[in-house]
Every structure is written in structure tokens, then in C-alpha cells.
XYZ file of C-alpha atoms in Angstrom:
267
model
C 4.594 4.063 -20.816
C 6.349 6.489 -17.857
C 10.216 6.146 -17.530
C 11.317 6.746 -14.079
C 14.891 7.556 -13.130
C 16.266 6.979 -9.599
C 19.311 8.321 -8.240
C 22.042 6.155 -6.901
C 23.028 6.060 -3.488
C 25.831 8.801 -2.913
C 27.866 6.092 -0.562
C 27.629 3.470 -2.699
C 30.356 0.757 -2.829
C 31.260 -0.759 -6.147
C 30.791 -4.248 -4.533
C 27.232 -3.195 -4.114
C 26.469 -1.447 -6.958
C 24.706 -4.541 -8.774
C 21.876 -4.579 -6.040
C 20.810 -0.601 -6.918
C 21.631 -0.532 -10.616
C 18.854 -2.769 -11.511
C 16.235 -0.250 -10.348
C 17.892 2.684 -11.207
C 15.208 3.155 -13.795
C 11.971 1.534 -14.821
C 9.236 1.810 -16.775
C 5.802 2.054 -15.642
C 2.322 2.191 -17.551
C -0.815 4.433 -16.232
C -3.098 2.540 -13.811
C -6.504 2.154 -15.448
C -9.645 1.816 -13.633
C -11.349 -1.458 -14.335
C -15.104 -2.297 -14.389
C -15.515 -6.156 -14.225
C -18.922 -8.002 -14.390
C -19.337 -10.855 -12.384
C -16.030 -11.302 -10.620
C -14.885 -13.658 -7.613
C -12.883 -11.888 -5.018
C -10.838 -13.724 -2.848
C -10.643 -12.627 0.610
C -7.018 -11.343 0.263
C -8.276 -9.328 -2.802
C -7.185 -11.563 -5.845
C -9.658 -11.252 -8.627
C -10.955 -14.106 -11.131
C -12.939 -13.433 -14.367
C -13.276 -16.032 -16.872
C -11.276 -18.558 -15.007
C -7.790 -16.150 -14.775
C -6.733 -13.699 -12.771
C -7.680 -9.917 -13.221
C -4.624 -8.026 -14.955
C -2.858 -5.928 -12.015
C -5.231 -7.167 -9.097
C -2.207 -7.533 -7.166
C 1.913 -6.770 -7.706
C 4.476 -9.180 -9.464
C 1.761 -11.132 -11.319
C 4.085 -10.775 -14.624
C 7.183 -9.294 -15.893
C 10.774 -10.090 -15.081
C 11.531 -6.932 -12.702
C 10.553 -8.734 -9.856
C 9.850 -12.385 -8.490
C 6.601 -12.911 -10.423
C 3.741 -15.261 -8.537
C 0.842 -15.659 -11.348
C 0.942 -19.267 -11.161
C 1.084 -19.435 -7.524
C -1.792 -16.820 -6.812
C -3.827 -18.385 -9.785
C -3.970 -21.812 -8.331
C -4.987 -20.867 -4.856
C -7.577 -18.554 -5.699
C -8.883 -20.704 -8.538
C -9.319 -23.501 -5.859
C -11.265 -21.081 -3.553
C -13.546 -20.106 -6.291
C -14.142 -23.724 -7.149
C -14.836 -24.480 -3.451
C -16.901 -21.366 -2.924
C -18.960 -22.319 -6.074
C -19.551 -26.062 -5.596
C -18.550 -27.012 -2.325
C -19.476 -26.260 1.422
C -16.051 -25.632 3.093
C -15.292 -22.047 2.441
C -17.967 -19.131 3.061
C -18.669 -16.804 0.739
C -21.094 -13.453 0.178
C -22.936 -12.457 -3.005
C -22.957 -8.710 -3.639
C -25.221 -7.828 -6.199
C -27.150 -4.757 -5.556
C -24.668 -1.705 -6.697
C -20.924 -1.242 -7.521
C -18.453 -2.282 -5.427
C -14.644 -0.901 -4.964
C -11.797 -2.874 -4.444
C -8.574 -1.380 -3.371
C -6.668 -3.915 -1.279
C -4.398 -6.982 -2.929
C -2.369 -9.993 -2.044
C 0.527 -7.743 -0.220
C -0.603 -5.674 2.768
C 1.325 -3.409 5.259
C 1.705 0.058 6.189
C 3.839 0.893 3.118
C 1.853 -0.546 0.630
C -1.416 0.457 2.026
C 0.048 4.362 1.537
C 1.851 3.940 -2.105
C -0.780 1.753 -3.636
C -3.896 0.925 -1.930
C -4.614 4.595 -0.816
C -3.544 5.541 -4.365
C -6.237 3.490 -5.712
C -8.700 5.064 -3.470
C -7.460 8.548 -4.897
C -8.039 7.119 -8.549
C -11.657 6.182 -7.958
C -12.071 9.648 -6.068
C -10.571 11.640 -8.818
C -12.618 9.727 -11.801
C -16.025 9.739 -9.738
C -16.504 6.122 -9.109
C -15.690 6.720 -5.275
C -19.434 8.444 -4.596
C -21.037 5.611 -7.000
C -19.440 2.699 -5.214
C -19.082 0.740 -1.775
C -15.889 0.011 -0.679
C -15.149 -3.379 0.096
C -14.033 -3.052 3.521
C -12.732 -6.358 5.489
C -13.492 -6.547 8.992
C -10.041 -6.749 10.160
C -9.090 -3.343 8.945
C -11.087 -2.087 12.071
C -7.936 -3.178 14.283
C -5.512 -1.415 11.847
C -5.164 2.042 13.460
C -3.436 3.860 10.399
C -6.042 2.197 7.892
C -8.965 3.599 9.878
C -7.836 7.055 10.447
C -6.400 7.660 6.770
C -9.795 6.678 5.653
C -10.826 9.496 7.304
C -9.933 11.768 4.680
C -12.619 10.192 1.997
C -16.129 10.292 2.093
C -16.685 6.577 0.738
C -19.584 4.140 1.853
C -18.249 0.823 3.209
C -19.376 -2.658 2.701
C -17.822 -4.553 5.940
C -16.970 -7.898 4.877
C -16.547 -10.696 7.931
C -12.888 -12.268 7.929
C -11.889 -15.014 5.756
C -14.961 -14.265 3.524
C -14.712 -14.742 -0.387
C -17.181 -12.522 -2.418
C -18.884 -13.205 -5.723
C -19.395 -9.460 -7.086
C -21.900 -8.550 -9.819
C -20.449 -5.188 -10.666
C -16.631 -4.606 -9.673
C -14.661 -1.237 -9.714
C -10.762 -2.247 -9.804
C -8.264 0.740 -9.737
C -5.178 -1.472 -10.614
C -2.403 -2.032 -8.628
C 1.406 -1.234 -9.744
C 2.877 -3.680 -11.640
C 5.359 -4.608 -9.548
C 6.332 -4.043 -5.751
C 9.309 -1.538 -6.233
C 7.713 0.519 -9.145
C 6.507 3.947 -8.069
C 4.600 6.572 -10.242
C 5.997 9.667 -8.837
C 2.833 11.449 -9.951
C 0.959 9.271 -7.406
C 3.392 9.822 -4.831
C 2.800 13.263 -5.322
C -0.874 12.799 -4.863
C -0.564 11.062 -1.466
C 0.952 13.830 -0.291
C -1.171 16.647 -1.687
C -4.106 14.290 0.078
C -2.691 14.194 3.326
C 0.042 16.665 4.283
C -2.162 19.994 4.742
C -5.138 17.855 6.427
C -2.511 16.569 8.872
C -1.141 19.846 10.090
C -4.518 21.025 10.490
C -5.506 18.065 12.769
C -2.642 18.495 14.732
C -1.907 22.239 14.586
C -1.596 22.199 18.845
C 1.445 20.003 18.558
C 4.850 20.604 18.092
C 7.462 17.913 16.282
C 11.180 17.934 15.563
C 12.550 18.943 12.681
C 15.571 17.038 12.567
C 14.347 13.067 12.914
C 16.289 9.634 13.620
C 13.646 7.019 13.140
C 14.272 4.337 15.677
C 13.096 0.717 15.085
C 14.096 -0.453 18.775
C 10.363 -0.582 20.121
C 9.742 -2.502 17.044
C 12.282 -5.034 17.473
C 13.154 -5.468 13.779
C 15.877 -4.062 11.644
C 17.649 -2.324 14.514
C 20.641 -0.547 14.416
C 22.925 -2.666 16.936
C 24.932 0.263 18.484
C 21.854 2.768 18.646
C 22.687 4.212 22.022
C 25.907 5.423 20.607
C 24.417 6.628 17.425
C 21.737 8.671 19.169
C 24.171 10.160 21.257
C 26.086 11.255 18.303
C 23.108 12.796 16.685
C 21.889 14.551 20.019
C 25.220 16.423 19.252
C 23.452 17.673 15.701
C 20.000 18.269 17.296
C 18.433 14.923 15.873
C 15.709 13.599 18.215
C 15.156 9.702 18.133
C 11.469 9.108 17.286
C 9.554 5.615 17.802
C 6.613 6.272 14.877
C 4.738 3.367 16.765
C 3.855 6.191 19.689
C 2.104 8.401 17.168
C -1.169 8.338 15.246
C -1.088 8.392 11.587
C -1.957 11.943 11.192
C 0.829 12.660 14.012
C 3.126 10.753 11.712
C 2.090 12.478 8.521
C 2.137 16.009 10.256
C 5.822 15.297 11.371
C 7.084 13.941 8.235
C 5.525 16.949 6.306
C 7.392 19.520 8.788
C 10.472 17.682 8.827
C 13.806 19.344 7.527
C 16.216 16.385 8.080
C 15.666 12.789 8.379
C 17.400 9.696 9.062
C 16.436 5.866 8.978
C 17.595 2.154 8.255
C 15.937 0.665 5.527
């Protein structure tokens, strides 16, 4: 077990302290790489073996640190398994010819892709499994630029799976997810930084990026600052530049953040 201590925000009001103290420290166990024979993999990356969900095939399955979803996820996935096995209303594919690598799971967005799915890929690379497997690659990933671009950093063979298809996999290689959504292993974050920073700078060496950044969500339209025009005007006095990250490629974003000296954002 590894204990992680997090510093509380410096401007924390006493009335808000209870929101943060719960997560001020936590224990995490190392992520293992599991080899699972004859697994059922849902289109969301949930894994059934012998009628139960594989441990840490997704966040928040067990424990009391976050909302837990084991029964909810198990019920949906076991129903999908039974229909694929004995019915006809769901489509499935049999993957029997070699080892297949699974890195995605139920929770999927930009942050989880970087801080968990890419970590699982790095762990597979470090262990030597990456060269001995095919990556299970949902067809929909071709429509997600940050997925396609970040995978350029890895030499991996892909098995493209049509959207919505479930899988019966004879030999599944599954690096574990972290236990719950807010638990981060510092060494894993460092691995991500080491993997992408230098490569991002080399890919964008002709470009110049601001050193002092304010990340605007104005184009995104959610979690926006109400008086953003006023805020940007103030920050300009301190030489901050307003950046909308949607307008940059994955590698441009990584290079920009690698070279930034100051960063302001709303979470």
C-alpha cells in the first residue's frame, strides 16, 4: 500500500474544509496486470469472469472512498453476457487468435484517458506485454482526436471493434484501473509526464506558446466564469494570455503545459 498526502488549498474557508479533508490523504495499492482466460468484455470495457466483475476493471467498484457501483455495473454486464451467449439481440465478436490488451473502462473522458487509460498502456509497455498483444480499439476512438494523437507515442497493433460490439476474449491482458476516481498514484502521473513532455516539445518546436496561461471554458460552455471579460482584462495586466485548449492539438496542449510557468483555471 502507498499513502498519498494532498495539500489543502491555501484559500480554504473553514465552512468548506469538510469537502477537501476527506481526500487530503488516501492509500492506494499498486496496479497489477492480469491475464484472464475466457473473459467477456462489454463494449464499455467491463469484464466478466466466472460470473463476476474482474477486480479493478473500472473505478469505484468497491470501497467507501467514493460512490460504489459494483452491483449496478455487474447487473448490466451480466445481462449483456447472457444475451450475447444465449440470445440474438446483442452483437458480439469472438477473439481467439492471440493476446488482447484492454485499457478502457466504464468511465471515459479526456482526464480519465490521460490519468488512467494511458497509464494502463504505459504499464503494459514497461512489462513487455505491449509487443505481445493487440489493443482492443473501439471504432468510435477514431472520432476522438486526443485518443488518436496520444496513441502515436506507442508502437501497438490494434484490433478495431465496431461500435456497440461486445467481446468474448480467450486471452485477455488487463492492467488494472486505479481503485476509485479521485485516487492518483504520483509515480503514474510522473510516467505520463515523462512519456509525453519531451515528445510534445519536439513535435511543436516551431511554435511559441504563452508562459502564463489562463484556461478559458468560454468556448466549451460549461463551468464558465460569469465575469470572464473582467477577469481576463485583469489578468492581462499581469501578462497572462487567455487560452481555449479546444483550439489546440493534443501535442500542442502537452507542449504548452510542459513549458508554462503560471497556470490559472476553474475546476
